[in-house]
Each structure stands twice: as structure tokens, then as C-alpha cells.
Amino acid sequence: MKMISKIAKASLGLVFLGSSSVFAQSLADAKKAIDAEQYQKAESMLKTLTTTQPTKDENFFYLGWVYIKQDYSDSAKVVFNKGIAANPKSALNYAGLGAVARLDKDNAGATTNFNQAISLAAKDTKPYTYVGLSYLLPTTTDKKVAPADADAAIAVLTKGKAINAKDVDLLIALGDAYRSVLKSNEAYSNYSDASTLDPKNPAAKVATGVLYKFANNFDGSEQQFKDALAINANYGPAYREWAETDLRWSLTDPKMASAKIKEAVDHYKQYLSLTDQSVESQMRYADFLILAGDYKTLQQVATDLSKSASTNARVYRYLAYAAYENKDYSNGLTAINTWFQKADPKRVIPRDYLYLGRLQIALNQDSVGIITLQKALTLDSTQTDVYAEIAKSYFRQKKYAQAGDAYREVTVKGGHSVKLTDYFYEGISYYYGYDTKAPNDSLLTRADSAFSYVIAKTATSPFADAFLYRARVNDLKEKDRNNISGYAKPYYEKYIEVVNAKGAPDEKTKKNLAEAYAYLGTIYQYKEKDDAKASENFAKARELDPANKSAAAYFQHKGGAGKGK
């Protein structure tokens, strides 16, 4: 009996030891799943761990971090607080609360929690790592890290590195922080150190590949992703970053665009197959499809997602974007309105207002659409191309002066995206916005300036219509029609020269040429007192456009003299 009792006790001890080993391994596996972006798998494992090991605060932290990565910050906050309840001195969970505060744009709360995390960390560098990563979480629509946040990340990660320079995760995070502020040498140094310390770590290879991507070293980037997959053929993030590199490659090299976009989509599908097919993964795919401009596939993916009872409301954003781009405007407006109804206000981004405005305008709700687009601009003033959309809507409504002002915003604020046609339409808008019954000379000044700019920029290949409209604008400057100054004369002459140099004119151009010749005829008739040249120019005008009123009036006054054959 004693022997049996001893065996039983020994066996029981082995069970407990084995259980402890299983739990420890389960946490390690959960962390590996997070690194591999298998969030659904990690979430399931960590939920089990928080139940079976409710006193271990680390379990709660990593579950909360999974929620952060899935964009469920409210759920993350609840879990982090549970972690602190389990261990009031849990540095990691305070780091997690700081991350939630940052995402909620509560900077004071973030700072307080981060400071608490570091004060409790002692020699443990994990809290330093996650405070640093929290500063790198995107909080803006362009997903860029603000320089101040990157500097804060670098500062805290550097302190962690001083404690333990062999923490591979910390080194990769520090590399990411340096990369976000374009300090490539420092980023590469930390990634390289991480790879040296742990040659079998695919994350360090992928991070180096991303660094090469932003340097447009696409071949080098691809090689890093291949190296990561050689270490772990099932490492999904390598395929995701490879897909995003393909997309950047397609935008940089037009000759490669079609092939690289196709390759990007294939790589992203491979990434999905290695992670999970959860709603969250599909939404990450939807975000990628927006970047790739594949709205046809996006509409299908979003439609499939909308059929799920547990779907995230964000799917309606994707349905709206895709429907607009695919010209399915009515369904798009329904979807975007549903998104606004269901979404937590802090989840709404400026682009949502942009698409709402576009959909409203597409459905002829121009006035309300313009207001919505202006709302988008107040939230994100960098979207200067929206001014052009507002301008087109005003122009379509024949609100020309407002259209001119909107095009002026494009030309003043648009930077490298401004096109010469924006200046040209600015000029046309102000020209049509000028009311001779209530003259506003500032409109003529702005129109003349816009056309002058186009003419200067097309000097080597003259743009005829810029001269035509500049002539029309300058003709409107005449204050005394009975004592004409001829402000428009040099521009009409240049228009004639440019058009005639191009060969036989089309019917529309013939009418414009007739307008130019008739104006010159008027100048020679009344200002220059040169009847021969007046008759010559009016004759050319009538030949090009028999219905030209000025030419008809001239020859009627002359008693029909100078009729063509």
C-alpha cells in the first residue's frame, strides 16, 4: 500500500509538472500565433489560459494585445484591467492600458500608464518593448507614425536595450521605430543584431525586407521575404509584406504594374491561407484591396462578409467604397449610411465622409454632397484633390465663381498633384463666373493669372485654348465698348497662329477662329481705321463660320461687299 501510495504521489506530481509545462507551452504557442498574425488562434488559446490560469497577468496582457491588433480597443481595455486585478503590479497590462489610451487619443492617460509600466518593469524588458510598440500604433488614416511618437518609442526602447541588448523582440521594435522616421542605418543595425542573435527568427528578415521596400530596393526586399520563408515556410507576415511590396513596386514601375498587382493579390491570398479566415482577416484583406485598387474583388469580399451574423460593422464601409468605385451608387449610399449609423463615432475616418460626399454628388445631391466633402477636408486637410471634386460639382451646377475658388484651393494647396488642367479650369470657372451686370474685376484678374500660368508652362508646345480664353478675359476688361483699347488683340493673334500651325481645324475650332478674326476685324475697323484689314479679317471669319454675327453685321453695313464665292 505504501509503495502504491508513493507511486500515486509521484504520478500526481508528474501530472502537475506536465500541466505546468503544457500551460507554459500554450502561452509560448499563443505568442507565436500572435507573431504569425494568427489572431483567431491566439485569441482562442489565450481565452483558455485566462480561465485555467486566472492569476497569471501575462495571459490577460497578450489576449488584450490580440484585441488591439484586431482593432477592438474597448475589449482590450477590459482584459488589461482584469490583468491588473490579477496582479496590481503588472507592468505589461499598464503598457496595454497606455496603448488603449493612445488609440483613444487620450495622451495624458497614455503617458500615465506608460510611466507606471516602466516604473514596475524593473529588469524585465518586455514592458519597454510594448510601450515602444504602443507608440508605433497608427492613430491616423494614413497609418503614418508621427515623428514625436516615433521619438518617444525610440527613447523608451533605447532604455530597454540598455537593460538587455539581447532582447530580439525589443531590437526589432527599435528598428521599426527608426524606420518610421527614415533613419535607415539605425533601423538596419537593430534588425541585423536581431538576426545575429536569433538566426531562425523570420520576423527580423521580414522587417529588413520592409526597410528595403521603402528604399525601393524591391529585389533585395523580395530576397528577405524568401529568406524568412526558408526559415518558416508558413510564416504568413512574410507573404503579407511581400504583397504590399509588390503593390509599391507596381506604383513605382508602370511597366511592371499589371504583373505586380496580380502577384500582390496572390501573395495576400497565401497570407490569408496561413493565418485564418476570420472576419478580422478578411477585413485586413479588404484594406489591402483598397490599396490595390481592386474594387471589384472588394465588393465581392465585402458582400460575403455582410452575410455573416457576427460581422463587424466596418464591412459597410467596404461595401460603400466598392459600390462607389463600381458605379453602384444607390447601394453605396445605403451602405455608407448604415456604416455611419452603426459605427462608434471614434471609428469614423475622414475618408468615410469623402465617399459619402462622392456618393451624394453621384446621385445628383450636389449641394449636400459638397457640404460633406468640405467636412472631409476639415478632418483631413491633406486631401487636396477633394477640392477638384468640389469644383467639378460647383461647375456642373453652374456656380462658376465657387468652382473657381475651389480650383484655386487645388492650385494653391495641391503640391505635386496639381495638373495644368486645374489651372485651366480655374481660369474658365472665373471667366464664366464674371457677370457683366454686376462686374467683379477680381474674377477677371484671377482668370487672367490662371491662363497666363498655363501659357508660360506650355511655351514649347503652346496650348491654343489658353490663348483663346485669355483673349476673352481681356476683352471683358474693356470698360468703354465705343472706345475699345484692344486688350485681347495679342492673345487672339496668338490663338490664330497656334491653331493654323496645327493644320485643318475641326468644326468647333472653326467657330473659335472666326471669333478671333472677327475681333481683329473690329479692332481694324474702329481702332486702327484700316478698312482693308478689317474687311480681310471679317471675310476670314465669315468663311470659317457663316453664322458669325460680327462678320454678318460688317458686310451688311457694307452693303454685301466682300461676299465669298
XYZ file of C-alpha atoms in Angstrom:
565
model
C 0.000 0.000 0.000
C 2.817 2.379 0.875
C 4.504 1.624 -2.425
C 1.265 2.237 -4.294
C 0.775 5.464 -2.331
C 4.290 6.625 -3.235
C 3.702 5.810 -6.911
C 0.399 7.633 -6.815
C 2.021 10.699 -5.247
C 4.841 10.595 -7.764
C 2.388 10.255 -10.601
C 0.323 13.136 -9.258
C 3.425 15.249 -9.121
C 4.225 14.378 -12.712
C 0.718 15.377 -13.735
C 1.122 18.761 -12.106
C 4.549 19.201 -13.638
C 3.181 18.162 -17.005
C 0.238 20.535 -16.671
C 2.541 23.412 -15.817
C 4.643 22.588 -18.850
C 1.564 22.445 -21.081
C 0.342 25.812 -19.820
C 3.763 27.401 -20.309
C 3.992 25.932 -23.769
C 0.470 27.117 -24.531
C 1.444 30.710 -23.710
C 4.536 30.342 -25.896
C 2.367 28.956 -28.679
C -0.089 31.818 -28.278
C 2.762 34.329 -28.598
C 3.993 32.534 -31.723
C 0.475 32.718 -33.146
C 0.390 36.466 -32.479
C 3.738 36.917 -34.216
C 2.421 34.908 -37.174
C -0.734 37.112 -37.197
C -2.927 34.095 -36.474
C -5.063 36.206 -34.214
C -8.125 33.988 -34.075
C -5.992 31.042 -32.996
C -4.141 33.149 -30.433
C -7.376 34.575 -29.063
C -8.827 31.091 -28.543
C -5.694 29.869 -26.769
C -5.441 32.925 -24.540
C -9.095 32.843 -23.548
C -8.481 29.314 -22.331
C -5.357 30.382 -20.458
C -7.100 33.280 -18.708
C -9.675 30.769 -17.476
C -7.305 27.996 -16.445
C -4.633 30.387 -15.094
C -6.613 33.416 -13.873
C -3.801 34.629 -11.617
C -1.225 34.977 -14.421
C -1.406 38.578 -15.613
C 0.674 37.842 -18.742
C -2.171 35.790 -20.201
C -4.528 38.748 -19.931
C -1.994 41.109 -21.475
C -1.424 39.037 -24.595
C -5.172 38.496 -25.032
C -5.620 42.269 -24.810
C -2.824 42.788 -27.315
C -4.610 40.454 -29.739
C -7.691 42.667 -29.389
C -5.527 45.738 -30.058
C -4.221 44.135 -33.251
C -7.795 43.303 -34.275
C -8.927 46.899 -33.650
C -11.090 46.059 -30.643
C -9.587 48.501 -28.162
C -12.641 48.536 -25.881
C -12.375 44.765 -25.384
C -8.624 45.144 -24.863
C -9.165 47.681 -22.101
C -11.471 45.302 -20.217
C -8.909 42.484 -20.422
C -5.955 44.674 -19.388
C -7.891 45.766 -16.306
C -8.518 42.113 -15.483
C -4.781 41.537 -15.753
C -4.150 44.335 -13.259
C -6.803 42.872 -10.974
C -4.900 39.591 -11.114
C -1.613 41.383 -10.405
C -1.731 45.078 -9.388
C 1.958 45.363 -10.281
C 1.533 44.056 -13.842
C 3.785 46.301 -15.903
C 2.621 44.706 -19.168
C -1.048 45.410 -18.538
C -0.309 49.039 -17.698
C 1.518 49.213 -21.038
C -1.641 47.787 -22.604
C -3.839 50.437 -20.979
C -1.451 53.059 -22.317
C -1.892 51.620 -25.805
C -5.691 51.850 -25.496
C -5.421 55.442 -24.267
C -3.258 56.339 -27.287
C -5.786 54.831 -29.684
C -8.494 56.835 -27.909
C -6.310 59.941 -28.330
C -6.061 60.288 -24.535
C -2.429 61.406 -24.427
C -2.430 62.153 -20.705
C -3.834 58.722 -19.904
C -1.308 57.085 -22.216
C 1.619 58.857 -20.549
C 0.401 57.983 -17.049
C 0.008 54.298 -17.865
C 3.289 54.070 -19.769
C 5.166 55.668 -16.868
C 3.533 53.211 -14.487
C 4.518 50.301 -16.741
C 8.163 51.369 -16.836
C 8.295 52.036 -13.086
C 7.084 48.472 -12.448
C 9.240 46.824 -15.131
C 12.480 46.601 -13.170
C 14.843 44.450 -15.287
C 12.068 42.978 -17.440
C 12.375 44.467 -20.947
C 9.008 43.210 -22.232
C 7.136 46.279 -20.877
C 9.686 48.527 -22.603
C 9.068 46.658 -25.848
C 5.310 47.008 -25.674
C 5.352 50.645 -24.603
C 7.537 51.262 -27.653
C 5.213 49.271 -29.908
C 2.244 51.164 -28.484
C 3.787 54.469 -29.579
C 4.067 52.980 -33.086
C 0.386 52.003 -33.323
C -1.237 54.043 -36.141
C -3.776 56.612 -34.956
C -4.340 58.468 -38.240
C -5.988 57.499 -41.511
C -2.707 57.484 -43.427
C -1.284 54.938 -40.930
C 1.863 57.037 -40.544
C 3.631 57.391 -37.218
C 4.043 60.972 -36.044
C 7.709 61.955 -35.517
C 7.021 62.765 -31.845
C 5.552 59.303 -31.277
C 8.472 57.658 -33.058
C 10.920 59.644 -30.907
C 9.069 58.543 -27.764
C 9.243 54.921 -28.941
C 12.966 55.216 -29.665
C 13.600 56.757 -26.235
C 11.844 54.022 -24.256
C 13.185 51.188 -26.415
C 16.724 52.526 -26.088
C 16.320 52.423 -22.293
C 15.147 48.831 -22.583
C 18.109 47.974 -24.804
C 20.456 49.313 -22.122
C 18.948 46.770 -19.715
C 19.079 43.853 -22.146
C 20.727 44.303 -25.521
C 19.892 40.693 -26.434
C 16.085 41.038 -26.404
C 15.346 40.219 -30.051
C 11.742 41.462 -29.959
C 12.890 44.768 -28.496
C 15.588 45.163 -31.167
C 13.054 44.599 -33.953
C 10.680 47.110 -32.364
C 13.525 49.644 -32.097
C 14.333 49.045 -35.746
C 10.688 49.697 -36.633
C 10.758 52.961 -34.682
C 13.867 54.159 -36.506
C 12.390 53.075 -39.842
C 9.266 55.152 -39.217
C 11.407 58.337 -39.110
C 13.530 57.264 -42.092
C 16.664 56.510 -40.060
C 17.521 53.538 -42.232
C 21.043 52.873 -40.957
C 19.884 52.693 -37.339
C 16.923 50.517 -38.326
C 19.130 48.119 -40.288
C 21.617 47.892 -37.428
C 18.943 46.758 -34.986
C 17.379 44.293 -37.432
C 20.828 42.884 -38.177
C 21.596 42.486 -34.463
C 18.284 40.679 -34.000
C 19.086 38.274 -36.851
C 22.562 37.623 -35.475
C 21.180 36.834 -32.019
C 18.401 34.635 -33.421
C 19.180 33.465 -36.975
C 15.960 31.442 -37.027
C 13.740 34.467 -36.380
C 11.727 35.189 -39.553
C 10.369 38.483 -38.157
C 13.807 40.122 -38.348
C 14.137 39.097 -42.011
C 10.688 40.435 -42.834
C 11.436 43.723 -41.055
C 14.622 44.099 -43.127
C 12.588 43.388 -46.255
C 10.178 46.185 -45.351
C 13.139 48.533 -44.850
C 14.384 47.680 -48.351
C 10.887 48.189 -49.730
C 10.804 51.825 -48.625
C 14.175 52.324 -50.288
C 12.616 50.895 -53.493
C 15.154 48.068 -53.366
C 12.494 45.597 -54.417
C 14.805 42.756 -55.395
C 16.543 42.958 -52.029
C 13.184 43.127 -50.295
C 11.929 40.002 -52.061
C 15.059 38.129 -51.061
C 14.492 38.939 -47.391
C 10.941 37.600 -47.585
C 12.226 34.438 -49.260
C 14.832 34.087 -46.501
C 12.091 34.408 -43.873
C 10.034 31.726 -45.597
C 13.099 29.497 -45.804
C 13.203 29.670 -42.011
C 9.454 29.105 -41.668
C 7.503 28.295 -44.816
C 4.245 29.012 -43.000
C 5.172 32.479 -41.734
C 2.228 34.492 -43.032
C 3.538 38.057 -42.397
C 6.258 37.433 -44.996
C 3.585 36.949 -47.651
C 1.615 39.991 -46.460
C 4.649 42.264 -46.621
C 5.635 40.711 -49.938
C 2.155 41.564 -51.258
C 2.464 45.157 -50.084
C 5.942 45.376 -51.607
C 4.546 44.137 -54.920
C 1.927 46.863 -54.724
C 4.537 49.582 -54.135
C 6.606 48.110 -56.967
C 3.592 48.359 -59.298
C 3.176 52.052 -58.489
C 6.867 52.777 -58.984
C 7.374 50.891 -62.245
C 4.410 51.244 -64.669
C 5.825 48.508 -66.925
C 5.589 46.053 -64.051
C 2.257 47.314 -62.723
C -0.123 44.687 -64.070
C 2.082 41.708 -63.218
C 2.966 43.024 -59.770
C -0.635 43.781 -58.790
C -1.617 40.233 -59.763
C 1.345 38.870 -57.808
C 0.410 41.053 -54.842
C -3.114 39.642 -54.728
C -1.760 36.075 -54.988
C 0.663 36.686 -52.128
C -2.075 38.190 -49.989
C -4.283 35.151 -50.582
C -1.348 32.991 -49.478
C -1.066 35.114 -46.343
C -4.749 34.556 -45.584
C -4.410 30.814 -46.057
C -1.621 30.779 -43.444
C -3.386 32.932 -40.868
C -7.122 32.323 -40.563
C -10.308 33.039 -42.459
C -11.879 35.053 -39.661
C -13.886 38.227 -40.219
C -10.894 40.228 -38.999
C -8.535 38.580 -41.511
C -10.980 39.193 -44.335
C -11.200 42.838 -43.332
C -7.412 43.111 -43.439
C -7.704 41.691 -46.947
C -10.328 44.344 -47.718
C -7.923 47.082 -46.569
C -5.302 45.649 -48.899
C -7.739 45.560 -51.827
C -8.426 49.259 -51.322
C -4.696 49.951 -51.565
C -4.502 47.755 -54.663
C -7.493 49.499 -56.221
C -9.232 46.154 -56.807
C -12.757 47.312 -56.048
C -14.435 44.524 -57.964
C -12.917 41.912 -55.651
C -13.503 44.192 -52.671
C -17.225 44.334 -53.410
C -17.413 40.537 -53.527
C -15.408 40.114 -50.314
C -17.484 42.742 -48.524
C -20.754 41.258 -49.772
C -19.737 37.825 -48.469
C -18.733 39.325 -45.120
C -22.047 41.168 -44.780
C -23.898 37.824 -44.802
C -22.318 36.788 -41.512
C -24.464 37.359 -38.427
C -21.370 38.243 -36.412
C -19.928 40.594 -38.993
C -18.076 43.731 -37.949
C -19.928 46.933 -38.896
C -16.817 48.062 -40.772
C -17.893 45.830 -43.653
C -20.403 48.526 -44.623
C -17.505 50.913 -45.182
C -16.001 48.459 -47.654
C -19.364 47.912 -49.353
C -19.761 51.670 -49.776
C -16.259 52.283 -51.137
C -16.505 49.390 -53.588
C -20.011 50.311 -54.733
C -18.937 53.885 -55.499
C -15.885 52.806 -57.467
C -18.016 50.249 -59.355
C -20.668 52.925 -60.074
C -23.280 51.172 -57.940
C -24.213 54.473 -56.342
C -27.584 53.705 -54.737
C -26.296 50.634 -52.909
C -23.179 52.552 -51.992
C -25.165 55.348 -50.350
C -27.241 52.824 -48.419
C -24.080 51.089 -47.209
C -22.264 54.246 -46.125
C -25.334 55.498 -44.264
C -25.543 52.130 -42.491
C -21.884 52.449 -41.515
C -22.465 55.896 -40.017
C -25.472 54.564 -38.078
C -23.650 51.526 -36.678
C -20.123 52.811 -36.189
C -18.699 54.079 -32.944
C -18.042 57.779 -33.771
C -14.336 57.378 -33.000
C -14.160 54.707 -35.734
C -15.351 57.104 -38.437
C -12.482 58.451 -40.538
C -12.269 61.406 -42.961
C -12.333 59.049 -45.952
C -15.814 57.911 -44.894
C -17.089 61.464 -45.336
C -15.230 61.658 -48.625
C -17.084 58.647 -50.029
C -20.405 59.799 -48.581
C -19.956 63.111 -50.376
C -18.958 61.418 -53.612
C -21.981 59.140 -53.481
C -24.312 62.062 -52.783
C -22.914 64.004 -55.729
C -23.103 60.944 -57.984
C -26.820 60.729 -57.136
C -27.284 64.430 -58.012
C -27.395 65.561 -54.390
C -24.699 68.116 -55.183
C -25.396 70.708 -52.512
C -25.379 68.275 -49.603
C -22.508 66.368 -51.235
C -20.324 69.467 -51.303
C -21.023 70.098 -47.619
C -19.995 66.516 -46.856
C -16.790 66.812 -48.874
C -15.977 70.025 -47.031
C -16.481 68.117 -43.777
C -13.942 65.556 -45.010
C -11.484 68.383 -45.679
C -11.912 69.883 -42.224
C -10.971 66.485 -40.780
C -8.047 65.902 -43.158
C -6.778 68.979 -44.981
C -4.136 66.945 -46.836
C -6.772 65.511 -49.218
C -6.369 68.452 -51.592
C -7.695 66.506 -54.580
C -11.123 66.787 -52.931
C -11.154 70.475 -53.867
C -11.207 69.395 -57.516
C -14.246 67.196 -56.849
C -15.975 70.124 -55.146
C -15.009 72.364 -58.038
C -16.445 69.971 -60.636
C -19.702 69.787 -58.698
C -19.955 73.586 -58.494
C -19.159 73.850 -62.205
C -21.846 71.291 -63.040
C -24.323 73.398 -61.054
C -23.132 76.496 -62.962
C -21.883 78.032 -59.727
C -18.799 79.209 -61.542
C -17.276 81.643 -59.059
C -17.421 78.995 -56.319
C -15.913 76.492 -58.756
C -13.069 78.920 -59.418
C -12.415 79.307 -55.700
C -12.336 75.518 -55.303
C -9.904 75.106 -58.208
C -7.802 77.864 -56.673
C -7.576 75.783 -53.495
C -6.312 72.918 -55.657
C -3.631 75.016 -57.336
C -2.537 76.694 -54.100
C -2.571 73.655 -51.808
C -2.259 70.673 -54.121
C 1.535 70.473 -54.245
C 2.928 67.889 -56.650
C -0.541 66.566 -57.506
C -1.591 69.801 -59.249
C -2.106 69.500 -63.003
C -2.103 72.220 -65.635
C -5.745 71.393 -66.331
C -6.511 72.506 -62.751
C -5.149 75.958 -63.556
C -7.002 75.974 -66.875
C -10.341 75.111 -65.245
C -9.669 77.662 -62.526
C -9.422 80.259 -65.272
C -12.521 79.032 -67.125
C -14.554 78.985 -63.911
C -13.676 82.561 -63.037
C -14.307 83.619 -66.649
C -17.813 82.146 -66.643
C -18.390 83.448 -63.139
C -17.908 87.042 -64.269
C -21.237 88.835 -64.505
C -21.246 91.890 -66.764
C -24.353 93.174 -64.945
C -22.558 93.064 -61.596
C -18.890 93.099 -62.611
C -16.269 91.814 -60.203
C -12.879 92.587 -61.709
C -11.074 90.335 -59.225
C -12.570 87.344 -61.053
C -11.049 88.557 -64.325
C -7.695 89.116 -62.630
C -7.687 85.569 -61.250
C -8.802 84.093 -64.558
C -6.103 86.008 -66.452
C -3.469 84.855 -63.951
C -4.512 81.216 -64.316
C -4.408 81.296 -68.126
C -1.106 83.186 -68.037
C 0.377 80.375 -65.915
C -0.798 77.704 -68.370
C 0.654 79.659 -71.301
C 4.014 80.033 -69.541
C 4.178 76.323 -68.717
C 3.306 75.239 -72.282
C 5.617 77.614 -74.109
C 7.370 74.833 -76.038
C 4.074 73.240 -77.056
C 1.505 76.046 -76.991
C -1.981 75.290 -75.694
C -4.301 77.147 -78.068
C -7.364 77.315 -75.817
C -5.369 79.099 -73.100
C -4.779 81.968 -75.565
C -8.441 81.915 -76.639
C -9.742 82.238 -73.101
C -7.128 84.781 -72.125
C -8.289 86.829 -75.093
C -11.916 86.545 -73.932
C -10.971 87.554 -70.391
C -9.049 90.591 -71.596
C -11.900 91.621 -73.867
C -14.139 91.716 -70.777
C -11.715 94.239 -69.275
C -12.820 96.815 -71.853
C -14.759 99.486 -69.963
C -15.880 101.514 -72.985
C -17.117 99.439 -75.914
C -17.308 102.613 -78.022
C -13.653 103.375 -77.411
C -12.095 99.906 -77.437
C -8.467 99.520 -76.286
C -7.758 96.157 -77.865
C -6.543 94.324 -74.726
C -7.427 90.980 -76.297
C -5.654 91.562 -79.642
C -2.270 89.858 -78.928
C -3.979 86.770 -77.486
C -6.399 86.333 -80.382
C -3.476 86.757 -82.789
C -1.500 84.085 -80.937
C -4.517 81.799 -80.914
C -4.799 82.114 -84.703
C -1.064 81.437 -85.107
C -1.110 78.316 -82.911
C -4.252 76.840 -84.480
C -3.164 77.439 -88.079
C 0.179 75.778 -87.337
C -1.681 72.565 -86.476
C -3.368 72.129 -89.840
C -7.030 71.991 -90.840
C -9.315 72.919 -87.900
C -12.373 70.928 -86.806
C -15.846 72.497 -86.763
C -15.630 73.733 -83.177
C -12.210 75.274 -83.776
C -13.518 76.957 -86.954
C -16.074 78.866 -84.859
C -13.371 79.903 -82.383
C -11.105 81.034 -85.234
C -13.997 83.008 -86.679
C -14.422 84.689 -83.286
C -10.716 85.642 -83.299
C -10.762 87.010 -86.859
C -13.990 88.930 -86.184
C -12.401 90.551 -83.120
C -9.370 91.603 -85.199
C -11.740 92.927 -87.849
C -13.426 95.073 -85.214
C -10.065 96.404 -83.993
C -9.008 97.342 -87.525
C -12.410 98.866 -88.260
C -12.820 101.070 -85.202
C -9.414 101.461 -83.559
C -6.859 101.171 -86.373
C -9.167 102.671 -89.024
C -7.772 100.218 -91.584
C -10.758 99.146 -93.612
C -8.758 96.816 -95.893
C -7.517 94.731 -92.957
C -10.919 94.922 -91.321
C -12.542 93.536 -94.468
C -9.857 90.844 -94.792
C -10.361 89.587 -91.215
C -14.159 89.715 -91.365
C -14.032 87.787 -94.622
C -11.946 85.038 -92.955
C -14.405 84.967 -90.054
C -17.396 84.581 -92.396
C -15.650 81.885 -94.424
C -14.969 79.852 -91.284
C -18.391 80.497 -89.737
C -21.092 81.923 -91.998
C -23.265 82.484 -88.930
C -20.728 84.752 -87.192
C -22.797 87.779 -86.187
C -19.958 90.330 -86.215
C -18.913 89.388 -89.745
C -22.509 89.374 -90.944
C -23.101 92.823 -89.426
C -19.953 94.206 -91.031
C -20.818 93.059 -94.541
C -24.455 94.065 -94.144
C -23.256 97.551 -93.214
C -21.018 97.473 -96.287
C -23.961 96.611 -98.456
C -22.895 92.995 -99.034
C -19.410 93.894 -100.210
C -16.761 91.263 -99.876
C -19.059 88.254 -100.165
C -17.349 84.987 -100.632
C -17.796 82.916 -103.777
